[in-house]
mmCIF file of C-alpha atoms in Angstrom:
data_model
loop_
_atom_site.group_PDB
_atom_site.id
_atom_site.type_symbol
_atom_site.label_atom_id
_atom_site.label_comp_id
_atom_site.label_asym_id
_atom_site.label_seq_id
_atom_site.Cartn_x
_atom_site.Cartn_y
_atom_site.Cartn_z
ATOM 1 C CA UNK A 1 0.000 0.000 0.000
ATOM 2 C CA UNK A 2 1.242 3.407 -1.048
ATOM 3 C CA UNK A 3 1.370 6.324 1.474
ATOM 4 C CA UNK A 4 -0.925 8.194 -0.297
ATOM 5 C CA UNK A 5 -3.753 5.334 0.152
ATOM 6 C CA UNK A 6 -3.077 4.862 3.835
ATOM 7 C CA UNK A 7 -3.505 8.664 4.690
ATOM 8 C CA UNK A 8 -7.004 8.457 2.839
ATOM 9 C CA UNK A 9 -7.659 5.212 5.148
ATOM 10 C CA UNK A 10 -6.440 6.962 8.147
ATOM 11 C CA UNK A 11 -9.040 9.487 7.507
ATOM 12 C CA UNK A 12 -11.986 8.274 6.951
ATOM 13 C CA UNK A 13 -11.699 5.682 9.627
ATOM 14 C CA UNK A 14 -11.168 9.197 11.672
ATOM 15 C CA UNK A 15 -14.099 11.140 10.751
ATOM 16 C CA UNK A 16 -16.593 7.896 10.336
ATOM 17 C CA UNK A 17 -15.257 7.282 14.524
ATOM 18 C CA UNK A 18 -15.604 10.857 15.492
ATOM 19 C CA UNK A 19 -18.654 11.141 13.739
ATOM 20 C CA UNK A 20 -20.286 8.176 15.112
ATOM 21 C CA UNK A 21 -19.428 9.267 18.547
ATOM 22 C CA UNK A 22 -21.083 12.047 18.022
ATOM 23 C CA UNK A 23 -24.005 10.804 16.933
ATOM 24 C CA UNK A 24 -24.155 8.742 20.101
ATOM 25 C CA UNK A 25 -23.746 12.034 22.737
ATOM 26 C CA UNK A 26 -26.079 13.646 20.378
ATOM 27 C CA UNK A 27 -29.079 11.309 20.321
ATOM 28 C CA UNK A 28 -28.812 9.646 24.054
ATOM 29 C CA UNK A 29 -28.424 13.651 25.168
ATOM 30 C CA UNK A 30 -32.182 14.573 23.330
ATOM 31 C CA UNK A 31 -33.443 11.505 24.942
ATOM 32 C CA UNK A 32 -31.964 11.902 28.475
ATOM 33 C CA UNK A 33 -34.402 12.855 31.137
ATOM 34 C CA UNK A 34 -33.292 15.744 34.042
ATOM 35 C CA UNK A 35 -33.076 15.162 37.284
ATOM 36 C CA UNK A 36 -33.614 17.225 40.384
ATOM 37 C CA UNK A 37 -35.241 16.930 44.044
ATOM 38 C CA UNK A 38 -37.932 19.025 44.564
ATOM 39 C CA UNK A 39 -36.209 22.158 46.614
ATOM 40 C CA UNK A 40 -34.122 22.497 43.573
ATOM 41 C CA UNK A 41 -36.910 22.558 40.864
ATOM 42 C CA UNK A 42 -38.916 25.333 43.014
ATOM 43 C CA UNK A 43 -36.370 27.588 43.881
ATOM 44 C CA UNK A 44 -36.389 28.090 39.969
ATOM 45 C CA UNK A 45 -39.040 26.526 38.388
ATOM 46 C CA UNK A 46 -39.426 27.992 35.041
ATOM 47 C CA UNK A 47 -36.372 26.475 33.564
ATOM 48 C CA UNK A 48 -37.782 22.914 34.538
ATOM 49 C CA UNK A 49 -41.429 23.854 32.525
ATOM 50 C CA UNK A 50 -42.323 21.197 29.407
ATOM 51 C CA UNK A 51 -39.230 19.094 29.556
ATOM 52 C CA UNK A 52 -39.170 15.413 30.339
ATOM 53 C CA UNK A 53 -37.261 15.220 33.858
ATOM 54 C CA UNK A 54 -37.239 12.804 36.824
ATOM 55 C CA UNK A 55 -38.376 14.730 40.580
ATOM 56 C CA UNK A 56 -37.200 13.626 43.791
ATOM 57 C CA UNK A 57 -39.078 14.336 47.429
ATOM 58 C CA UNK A 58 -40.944 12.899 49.838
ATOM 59 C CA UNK A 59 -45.167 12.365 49.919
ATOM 60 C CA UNK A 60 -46.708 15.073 52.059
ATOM 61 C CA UNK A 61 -48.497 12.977 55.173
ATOM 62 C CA UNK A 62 -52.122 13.316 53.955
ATOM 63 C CA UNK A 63 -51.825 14.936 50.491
ATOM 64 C CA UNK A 64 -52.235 11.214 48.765
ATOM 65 C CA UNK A 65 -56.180 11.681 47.167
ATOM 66 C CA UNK A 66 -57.689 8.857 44.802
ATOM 67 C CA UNK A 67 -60.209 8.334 42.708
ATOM 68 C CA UNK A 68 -61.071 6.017 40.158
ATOM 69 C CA UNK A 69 -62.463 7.063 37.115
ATOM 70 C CA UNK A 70 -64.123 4.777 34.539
ATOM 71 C CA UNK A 71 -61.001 1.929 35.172
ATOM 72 C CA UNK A 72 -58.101 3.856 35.700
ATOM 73 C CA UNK A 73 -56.470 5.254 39.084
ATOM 74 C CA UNK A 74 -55.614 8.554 39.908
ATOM 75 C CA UNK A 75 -54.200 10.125 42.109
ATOM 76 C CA UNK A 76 -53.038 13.155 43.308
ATOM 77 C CA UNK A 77 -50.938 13.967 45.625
ATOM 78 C CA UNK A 78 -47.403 16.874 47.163
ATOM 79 C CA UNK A 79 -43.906 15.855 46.864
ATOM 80 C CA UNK A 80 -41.710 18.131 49.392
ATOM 81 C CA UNK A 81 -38.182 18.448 50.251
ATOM 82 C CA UNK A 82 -36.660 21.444 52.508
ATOM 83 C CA UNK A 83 -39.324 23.272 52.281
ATOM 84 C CA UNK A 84 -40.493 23.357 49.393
ATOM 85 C CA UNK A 85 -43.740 21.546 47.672
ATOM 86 C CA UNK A 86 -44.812 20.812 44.560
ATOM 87 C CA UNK A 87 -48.587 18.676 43.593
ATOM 88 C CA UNK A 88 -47.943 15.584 41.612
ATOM 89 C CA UNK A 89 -50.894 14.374 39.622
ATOM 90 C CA UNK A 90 -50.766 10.749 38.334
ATOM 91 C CA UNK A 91 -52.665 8.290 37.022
ATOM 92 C CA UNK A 92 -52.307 4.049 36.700
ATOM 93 C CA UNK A 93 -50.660 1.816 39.208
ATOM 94 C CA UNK A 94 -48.430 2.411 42.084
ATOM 95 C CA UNK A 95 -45.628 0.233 43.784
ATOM 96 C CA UNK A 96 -46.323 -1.163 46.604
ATOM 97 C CA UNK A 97 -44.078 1.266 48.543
ATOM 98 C CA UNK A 98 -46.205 4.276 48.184
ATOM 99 C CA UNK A 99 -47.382 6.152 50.738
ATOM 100 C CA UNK A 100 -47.408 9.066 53.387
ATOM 101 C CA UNK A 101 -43.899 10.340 53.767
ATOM 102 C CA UNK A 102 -42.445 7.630 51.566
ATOM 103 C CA UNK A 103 -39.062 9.155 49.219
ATOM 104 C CA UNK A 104 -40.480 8.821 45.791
ATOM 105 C CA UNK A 105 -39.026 9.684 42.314
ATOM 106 C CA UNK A 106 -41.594 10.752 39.689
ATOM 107 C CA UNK A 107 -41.064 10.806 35.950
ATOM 108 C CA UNK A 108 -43.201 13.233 34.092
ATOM 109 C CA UNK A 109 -42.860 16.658 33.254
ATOM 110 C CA UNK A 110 -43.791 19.906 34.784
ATOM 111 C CA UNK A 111 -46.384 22.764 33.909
ATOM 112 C CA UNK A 112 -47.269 26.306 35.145
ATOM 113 C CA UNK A 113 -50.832 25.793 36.085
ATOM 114 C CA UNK A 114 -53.063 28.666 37.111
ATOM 115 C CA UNK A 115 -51.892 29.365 40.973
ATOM 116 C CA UNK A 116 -48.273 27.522 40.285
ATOM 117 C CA UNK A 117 -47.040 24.178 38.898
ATOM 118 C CA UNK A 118 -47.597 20.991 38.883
ATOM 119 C CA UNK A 119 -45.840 17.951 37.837
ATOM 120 C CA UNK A 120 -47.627 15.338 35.810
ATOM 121 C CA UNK A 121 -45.590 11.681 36.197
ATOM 122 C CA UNK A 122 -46.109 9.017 34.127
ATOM 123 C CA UNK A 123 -44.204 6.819 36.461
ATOM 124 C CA UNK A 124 -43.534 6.407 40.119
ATOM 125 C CA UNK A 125 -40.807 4.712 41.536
ATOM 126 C CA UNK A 126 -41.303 4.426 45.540
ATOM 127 C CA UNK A 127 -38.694 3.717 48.050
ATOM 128 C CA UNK A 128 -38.928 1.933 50.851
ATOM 129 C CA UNK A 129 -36.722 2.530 54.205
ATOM 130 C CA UNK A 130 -37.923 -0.157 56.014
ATOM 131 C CA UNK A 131 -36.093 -2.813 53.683
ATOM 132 C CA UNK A 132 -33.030 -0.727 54.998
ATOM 133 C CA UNK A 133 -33.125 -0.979 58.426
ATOM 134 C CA UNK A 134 -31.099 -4.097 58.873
ATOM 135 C CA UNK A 135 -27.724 -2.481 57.510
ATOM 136 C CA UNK A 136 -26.711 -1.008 61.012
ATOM 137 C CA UNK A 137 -27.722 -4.506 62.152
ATOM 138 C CA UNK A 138 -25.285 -5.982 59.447
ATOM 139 C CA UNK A 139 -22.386 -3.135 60.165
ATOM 140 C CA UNK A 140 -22.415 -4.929 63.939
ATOM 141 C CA UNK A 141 -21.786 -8.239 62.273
ATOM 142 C CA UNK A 142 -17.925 -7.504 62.126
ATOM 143 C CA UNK A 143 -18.005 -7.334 66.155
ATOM 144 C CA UNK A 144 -18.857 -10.995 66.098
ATOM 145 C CA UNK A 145 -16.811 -14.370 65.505
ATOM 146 C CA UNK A 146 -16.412 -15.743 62.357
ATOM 147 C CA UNK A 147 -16.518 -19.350 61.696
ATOM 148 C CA UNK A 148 -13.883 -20.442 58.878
#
């Protein structure tokens, strides 16, 4: 192979790698949802209006109201962290987890409603801190024999 030929290999292997990579930042960034807990999201809300994000709080004790309507759930109900509160309106089934002052992360996106905002999810993923309360119990395992 001549020199001339492996330049002209050496560059287009260059710009089909570069421009495949970034294709890839390009279309996973359009896709990729935001992510913020709810103090940050109302201490500047506007920026956060229309896009697709993921919120982060805990359920208000007593804000959780459902209905059902024709076969569907929903439900509606204030997310809060330090502070700050925002009304979550969803619709569909819940995990298991959810509840009064249970840490949730909704996926939705938010809207300026007349009076404020409110975030619509389409998804709610519940956490439970109960399933957690053995690790302090497992920390005090090192205190104990162990059988080889």
């Amino acid at each position: 192979m001549n020199t001339q030929t492996l330049l002209k290999l050496v560059v287009t292997s260059a710009v089909v790698v570069v421009g495949g990579l970034g294709f890839l930042l390009y279309s996973s960034r359009a896709d990729a949802a935001r992510y913020a807990m709810v103090d940050v999201v109302m201490d500047g809300p506007d920026q956060w209006v229309g896009h697709d994000m993921q919120i982060h709080g805990w359920v208000e004790p007593g804000s959780i109201r459902e209905q059902i309507e024709g076969q569907t759930m929903r439900r509606t109900f204030v997310l809060t962290k330090g502070g700050k509160r925002i009304a979550v309106r969803h619709e569909g089934p819940t995990p298991d987890t959810f509840k009064d002052q249970s840490e949730v992360v909704a996926s939705g996106r938010l809207a300026k409603v007349e009076g404020g905002y409110e975030f619509t999810a389409t998804e709610l993923m519940a956490k439970c801190p109960s399933k957690y309360e053995g690790a302090e119990a497992n920390r005090k395992l090192d205190d104990k024999p162990r059988f080889h």
